[in-house]
mmCIF file of C-alpha atoms and ligand atoms in Angstrom:
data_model
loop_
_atom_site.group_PDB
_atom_site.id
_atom_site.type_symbol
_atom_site.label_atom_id
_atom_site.label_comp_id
_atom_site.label_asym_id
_atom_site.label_seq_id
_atom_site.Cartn_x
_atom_site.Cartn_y
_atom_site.Cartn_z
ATOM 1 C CA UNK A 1 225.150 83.326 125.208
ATOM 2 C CA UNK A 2 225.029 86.180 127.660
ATOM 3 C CA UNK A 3 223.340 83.946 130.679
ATOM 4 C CA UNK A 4 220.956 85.300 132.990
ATOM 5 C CA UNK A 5 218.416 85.215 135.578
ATOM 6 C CA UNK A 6 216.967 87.048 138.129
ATOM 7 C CA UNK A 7 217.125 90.827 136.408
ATOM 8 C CA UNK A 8 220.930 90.111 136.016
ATOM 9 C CA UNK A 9 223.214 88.325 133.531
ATOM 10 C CA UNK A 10 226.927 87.974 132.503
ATOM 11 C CA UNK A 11 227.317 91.056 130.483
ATOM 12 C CA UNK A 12 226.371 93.385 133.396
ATOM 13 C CA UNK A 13 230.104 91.903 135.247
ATOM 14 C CA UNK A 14 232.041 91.215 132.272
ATOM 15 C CA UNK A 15 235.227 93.358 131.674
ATOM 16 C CA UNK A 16 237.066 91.471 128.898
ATOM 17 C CA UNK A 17 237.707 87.546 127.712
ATOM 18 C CA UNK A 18 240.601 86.092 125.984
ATOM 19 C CA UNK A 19 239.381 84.436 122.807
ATOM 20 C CA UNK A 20 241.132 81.788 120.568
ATOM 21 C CA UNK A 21 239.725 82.051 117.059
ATOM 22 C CA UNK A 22 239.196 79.296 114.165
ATOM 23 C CA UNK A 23 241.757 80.667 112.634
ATOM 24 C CA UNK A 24 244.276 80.369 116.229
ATOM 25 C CA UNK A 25 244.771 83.872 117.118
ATOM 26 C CA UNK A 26 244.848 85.523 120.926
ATOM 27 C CA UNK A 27 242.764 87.955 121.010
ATOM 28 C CA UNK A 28 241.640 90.027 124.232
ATOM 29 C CA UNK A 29 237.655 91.430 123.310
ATOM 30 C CA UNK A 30 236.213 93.616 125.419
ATOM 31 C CA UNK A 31 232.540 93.828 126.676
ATOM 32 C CA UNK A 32 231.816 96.482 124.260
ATOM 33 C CA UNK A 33 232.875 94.284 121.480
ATOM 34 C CA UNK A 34 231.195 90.870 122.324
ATOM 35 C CA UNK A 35 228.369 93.205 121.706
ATOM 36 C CA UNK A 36 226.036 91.313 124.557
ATOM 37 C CA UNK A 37 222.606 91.784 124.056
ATOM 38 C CA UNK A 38 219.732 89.258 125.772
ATOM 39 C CA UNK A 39 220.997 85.475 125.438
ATOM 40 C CA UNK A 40 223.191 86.513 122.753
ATOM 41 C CA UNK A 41 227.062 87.989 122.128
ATOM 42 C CA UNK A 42 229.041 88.700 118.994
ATOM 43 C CA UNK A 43 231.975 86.027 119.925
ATOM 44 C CA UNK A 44 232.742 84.342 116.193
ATOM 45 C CA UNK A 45 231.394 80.841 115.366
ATOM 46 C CA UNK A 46 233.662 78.421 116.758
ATOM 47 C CA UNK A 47 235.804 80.604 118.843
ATOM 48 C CA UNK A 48 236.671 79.624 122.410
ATOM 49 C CA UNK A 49 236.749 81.718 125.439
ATOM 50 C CA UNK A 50 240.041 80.423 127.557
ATOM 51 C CA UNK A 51 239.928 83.577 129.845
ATOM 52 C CA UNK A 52 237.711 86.239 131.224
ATOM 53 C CA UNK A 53 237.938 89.283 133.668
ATOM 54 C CA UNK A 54 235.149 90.036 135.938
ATOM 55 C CA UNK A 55 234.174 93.205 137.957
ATOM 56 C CA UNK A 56 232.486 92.274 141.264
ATOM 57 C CA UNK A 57 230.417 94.928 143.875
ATOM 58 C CA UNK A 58 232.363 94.608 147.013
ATOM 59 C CA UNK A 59 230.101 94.042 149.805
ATOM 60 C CA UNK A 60 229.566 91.892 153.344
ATOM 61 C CA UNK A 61 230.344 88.316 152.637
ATOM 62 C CA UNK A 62 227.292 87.782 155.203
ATOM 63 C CA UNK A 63 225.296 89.248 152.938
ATOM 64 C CA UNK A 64 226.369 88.509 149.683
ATOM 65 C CA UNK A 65 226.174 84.578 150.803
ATOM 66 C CA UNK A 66 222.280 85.105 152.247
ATOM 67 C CA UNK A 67 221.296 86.461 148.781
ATOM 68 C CA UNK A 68 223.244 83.417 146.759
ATOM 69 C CA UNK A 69 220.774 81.744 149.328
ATOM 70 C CA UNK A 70 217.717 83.183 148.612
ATOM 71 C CA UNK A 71 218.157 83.016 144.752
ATOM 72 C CA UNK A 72 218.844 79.583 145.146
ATOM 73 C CA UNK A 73 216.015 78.298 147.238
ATOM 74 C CA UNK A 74 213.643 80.015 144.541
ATOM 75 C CA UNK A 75 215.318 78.394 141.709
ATOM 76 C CA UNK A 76 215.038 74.996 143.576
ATOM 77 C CA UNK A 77 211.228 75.909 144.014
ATOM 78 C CA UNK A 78 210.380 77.252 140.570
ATOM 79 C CA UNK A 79 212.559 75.235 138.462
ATOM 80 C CA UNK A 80 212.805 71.637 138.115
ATOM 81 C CA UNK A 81 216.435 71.179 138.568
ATOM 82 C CA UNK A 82 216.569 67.607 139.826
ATOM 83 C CA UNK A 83 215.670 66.469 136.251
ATOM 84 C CA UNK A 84 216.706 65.750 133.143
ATOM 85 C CA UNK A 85 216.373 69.265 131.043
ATOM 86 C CA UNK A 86 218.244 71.423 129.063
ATOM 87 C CA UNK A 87 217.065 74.334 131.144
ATOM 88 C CA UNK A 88 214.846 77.148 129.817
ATOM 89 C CA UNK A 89 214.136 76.188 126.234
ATOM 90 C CA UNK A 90 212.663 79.280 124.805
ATOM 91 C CA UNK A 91 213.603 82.600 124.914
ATOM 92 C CA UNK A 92 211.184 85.198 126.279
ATOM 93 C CA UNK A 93 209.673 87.457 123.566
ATOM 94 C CA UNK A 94 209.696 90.688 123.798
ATOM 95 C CA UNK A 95 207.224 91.752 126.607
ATOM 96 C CA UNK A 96 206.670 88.677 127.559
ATOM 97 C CA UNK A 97 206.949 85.384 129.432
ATOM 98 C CA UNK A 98 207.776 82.742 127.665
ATOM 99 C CA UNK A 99 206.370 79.943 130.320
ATOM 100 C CA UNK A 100 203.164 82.097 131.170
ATOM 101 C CA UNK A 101 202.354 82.142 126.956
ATOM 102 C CA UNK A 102 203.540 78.197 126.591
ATOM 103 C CA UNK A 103 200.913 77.828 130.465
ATOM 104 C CA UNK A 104 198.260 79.872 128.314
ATOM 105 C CA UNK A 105 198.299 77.869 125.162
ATOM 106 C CA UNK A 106 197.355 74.116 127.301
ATOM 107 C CA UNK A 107 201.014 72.810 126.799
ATOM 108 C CA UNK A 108 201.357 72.558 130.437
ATOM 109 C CA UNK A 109 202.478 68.513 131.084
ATOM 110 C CA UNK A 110 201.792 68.020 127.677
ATOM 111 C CA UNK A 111 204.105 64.785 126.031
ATOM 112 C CA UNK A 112 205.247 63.412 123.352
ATOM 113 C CA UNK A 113 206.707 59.452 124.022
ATOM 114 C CA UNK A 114 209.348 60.142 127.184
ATOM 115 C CA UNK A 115 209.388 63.899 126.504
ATOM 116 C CA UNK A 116 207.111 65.979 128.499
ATOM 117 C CA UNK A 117 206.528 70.110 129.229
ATOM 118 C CA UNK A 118 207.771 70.205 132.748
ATOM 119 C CA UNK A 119 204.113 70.927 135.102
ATOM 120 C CA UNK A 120 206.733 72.678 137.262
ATOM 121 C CA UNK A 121 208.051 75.343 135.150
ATOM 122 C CA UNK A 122 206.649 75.216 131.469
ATOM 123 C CA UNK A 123 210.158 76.719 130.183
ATOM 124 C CA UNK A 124 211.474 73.440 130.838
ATOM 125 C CA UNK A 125 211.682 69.880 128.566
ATOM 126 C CA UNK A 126 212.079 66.767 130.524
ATOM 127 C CA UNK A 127 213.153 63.753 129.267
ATOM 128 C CA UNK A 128 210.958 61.493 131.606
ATOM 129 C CA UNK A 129 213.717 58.377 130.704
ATOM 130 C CA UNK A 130 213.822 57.315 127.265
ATOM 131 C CA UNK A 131 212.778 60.220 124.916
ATOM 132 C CA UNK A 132 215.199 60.743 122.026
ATOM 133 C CA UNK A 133 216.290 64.223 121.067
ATOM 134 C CA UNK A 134 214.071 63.897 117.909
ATOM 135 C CA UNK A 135 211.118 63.524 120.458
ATOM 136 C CA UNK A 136 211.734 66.436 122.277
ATOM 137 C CA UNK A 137 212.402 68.869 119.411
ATOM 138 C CA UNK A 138 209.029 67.304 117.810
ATOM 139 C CA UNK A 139 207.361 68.238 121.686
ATOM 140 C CA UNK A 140 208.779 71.900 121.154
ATOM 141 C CA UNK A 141 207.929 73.031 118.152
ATOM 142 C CA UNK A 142 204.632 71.778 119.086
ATOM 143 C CA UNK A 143 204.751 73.894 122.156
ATOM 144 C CA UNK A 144 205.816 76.362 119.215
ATOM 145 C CA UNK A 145 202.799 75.853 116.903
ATOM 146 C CA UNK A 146 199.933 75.975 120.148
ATOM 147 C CA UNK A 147 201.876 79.484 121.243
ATOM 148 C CA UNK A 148 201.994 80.831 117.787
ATOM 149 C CA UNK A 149 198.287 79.457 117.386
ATOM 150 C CA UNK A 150 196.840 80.619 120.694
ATOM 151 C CA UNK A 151 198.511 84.366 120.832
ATOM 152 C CA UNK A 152 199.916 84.907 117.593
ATOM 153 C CA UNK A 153 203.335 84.824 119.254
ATOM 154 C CA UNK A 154 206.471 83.173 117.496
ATOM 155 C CA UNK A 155 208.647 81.613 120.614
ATOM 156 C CA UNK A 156 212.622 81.407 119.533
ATOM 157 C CA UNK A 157 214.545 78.423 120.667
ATOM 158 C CA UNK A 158 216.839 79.602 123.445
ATOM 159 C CA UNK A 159 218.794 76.017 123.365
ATOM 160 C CA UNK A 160 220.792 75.180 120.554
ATOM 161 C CA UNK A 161 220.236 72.333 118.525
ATOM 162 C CA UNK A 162 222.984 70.811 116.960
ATOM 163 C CA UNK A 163 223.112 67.406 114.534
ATOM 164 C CA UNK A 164 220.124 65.959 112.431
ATOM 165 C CA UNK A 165 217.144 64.143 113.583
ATOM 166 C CA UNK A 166 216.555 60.787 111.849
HETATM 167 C C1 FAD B 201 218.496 73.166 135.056
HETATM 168 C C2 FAD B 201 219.062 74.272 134.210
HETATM 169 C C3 FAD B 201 218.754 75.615 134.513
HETATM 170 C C4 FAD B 201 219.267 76.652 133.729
HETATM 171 N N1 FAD B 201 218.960 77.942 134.043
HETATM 172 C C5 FAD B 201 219.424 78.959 133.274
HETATM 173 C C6 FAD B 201 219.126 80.324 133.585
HETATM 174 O O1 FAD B 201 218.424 80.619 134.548
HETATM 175 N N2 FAD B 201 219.624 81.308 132.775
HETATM 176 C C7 FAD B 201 220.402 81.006 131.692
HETATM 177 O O2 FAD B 201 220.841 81.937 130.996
HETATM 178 N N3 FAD B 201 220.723 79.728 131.371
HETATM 179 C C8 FAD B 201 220.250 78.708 132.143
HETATM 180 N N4 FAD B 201 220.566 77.410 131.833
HETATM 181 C C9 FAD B 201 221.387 77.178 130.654
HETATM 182 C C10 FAD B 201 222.899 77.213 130.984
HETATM 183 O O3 FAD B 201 223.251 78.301 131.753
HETATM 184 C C11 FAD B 201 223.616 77.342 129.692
HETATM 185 O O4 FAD B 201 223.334 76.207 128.947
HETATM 186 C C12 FAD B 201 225.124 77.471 129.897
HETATM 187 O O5 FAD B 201 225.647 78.148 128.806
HETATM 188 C C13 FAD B 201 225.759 76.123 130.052
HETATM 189 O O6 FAD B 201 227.183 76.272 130.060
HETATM 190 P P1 FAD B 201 228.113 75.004 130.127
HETATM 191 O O7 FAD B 201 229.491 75.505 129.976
HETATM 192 O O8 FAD B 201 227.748 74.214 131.351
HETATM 193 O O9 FAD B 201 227.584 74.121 128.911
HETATM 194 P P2 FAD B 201 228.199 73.727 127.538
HETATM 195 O O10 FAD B 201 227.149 72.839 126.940
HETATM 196 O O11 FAD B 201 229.586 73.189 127.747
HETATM 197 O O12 FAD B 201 228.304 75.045 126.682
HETATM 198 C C14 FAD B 201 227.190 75.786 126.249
HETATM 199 C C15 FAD B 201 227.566 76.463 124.936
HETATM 200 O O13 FAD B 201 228.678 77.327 125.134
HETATM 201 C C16 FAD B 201 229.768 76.920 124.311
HETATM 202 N N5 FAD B 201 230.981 77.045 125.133
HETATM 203 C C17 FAD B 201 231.273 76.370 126.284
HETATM 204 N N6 FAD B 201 232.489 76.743 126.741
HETATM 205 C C18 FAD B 201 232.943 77.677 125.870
HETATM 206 C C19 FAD B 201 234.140 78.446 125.798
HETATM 207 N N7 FAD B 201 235.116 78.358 126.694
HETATM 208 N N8 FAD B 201 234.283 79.308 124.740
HETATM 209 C C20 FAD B 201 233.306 79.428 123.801
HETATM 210 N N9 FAD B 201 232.155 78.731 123.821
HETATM 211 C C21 FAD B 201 231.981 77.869 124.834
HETATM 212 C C22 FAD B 201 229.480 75.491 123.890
HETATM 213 O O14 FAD B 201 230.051 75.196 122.625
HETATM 214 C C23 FAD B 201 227.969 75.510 123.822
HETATM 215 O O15 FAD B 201 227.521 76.045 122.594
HETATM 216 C C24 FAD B 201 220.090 76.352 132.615
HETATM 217 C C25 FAD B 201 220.416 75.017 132.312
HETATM 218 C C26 FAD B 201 219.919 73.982 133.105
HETATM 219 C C27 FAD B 201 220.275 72.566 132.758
#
């Protein structure tokens, strides 16, 4: 999915991974080929990545470990990573923010049963204890329908769903 944060993500380091396909081939696919673009590669439905190379910028260890450090503490202070969440939920459109557009639209907090819009980060969907998954896909495409309503913006789930809600 090409993670990221910060101004950096996996395809900026990525050499080449080893992929198994469906059909049980090796294959060795280079960066150029998993075709990375934001939160998104080329790798084949159902293919599994069972190796990767990495390219690194050597540097002081000192330094390297301060910055891990840094980025940390401002993830711990931004994001509510103590909680029950699938991380960030949308993806950001195009020029903008996707928690500053869900902030704008009043969906800050905002629940639905045990599923809330986290008031620390609106990217975020808590489950506050007992909210089922149909709950909190109900609470985002509201989120989706007060965005799309407020500034004409269509957010694009950055978590994939999988099964069917009953
Ligand atoms: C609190 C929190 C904060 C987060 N912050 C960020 C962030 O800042 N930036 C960001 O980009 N993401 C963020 N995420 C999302 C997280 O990085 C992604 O969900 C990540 O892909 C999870 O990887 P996993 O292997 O732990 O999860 P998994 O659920 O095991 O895998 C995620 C997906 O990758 C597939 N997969 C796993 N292993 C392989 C493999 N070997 N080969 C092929 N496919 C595979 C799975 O089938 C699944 O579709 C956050 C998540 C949380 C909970």
């Amino acid at each position: 999915m090409n993670a990221g944060a910060y101004g950096r993500d996996v395809s900026d380091i990525l050499v080449e991974a080893t992929v198994v396909t469906r059909e049980g081939s090796v294959e060795v696919w280079s960066a150029e080929k998993l075709g990375f673009t934001y939160r998104h590669s080329d790798l084949p439905a159902g293919a599994v990545v069972v190796e990767a190379v990495f390219s690194g910028t050597p540097g002081e260890p000192a330094v390297i470990g301060a910055e891990m450090d840094r980025i940390a503490a401002e993830r711990e202070a931004s994001q509510p990573l103590r909680s029950r969440t699938g991380g960030s939920t949308f993806k950001n459109p195009e020029g903008h923010k996707a928690w500053a557009l869900i902030d704008a639209a009043g969906c800050r907090g905002l629940t639905r049963g045990d599923a809330q819009v986290s008031e620390k980060h609106c990217n975020f969907l808590l489950n506050l204890g007992s909210a089922s998954s149909a709950e909190i896909e109900a609470l985002g495409e509201e989120v989706r329908d007060r965005v799309k309503a407020h500034s004409g913006v269509t957010l694009e789930w950055e978590i994939q769903r999988v099964g069917v809600a009953k």
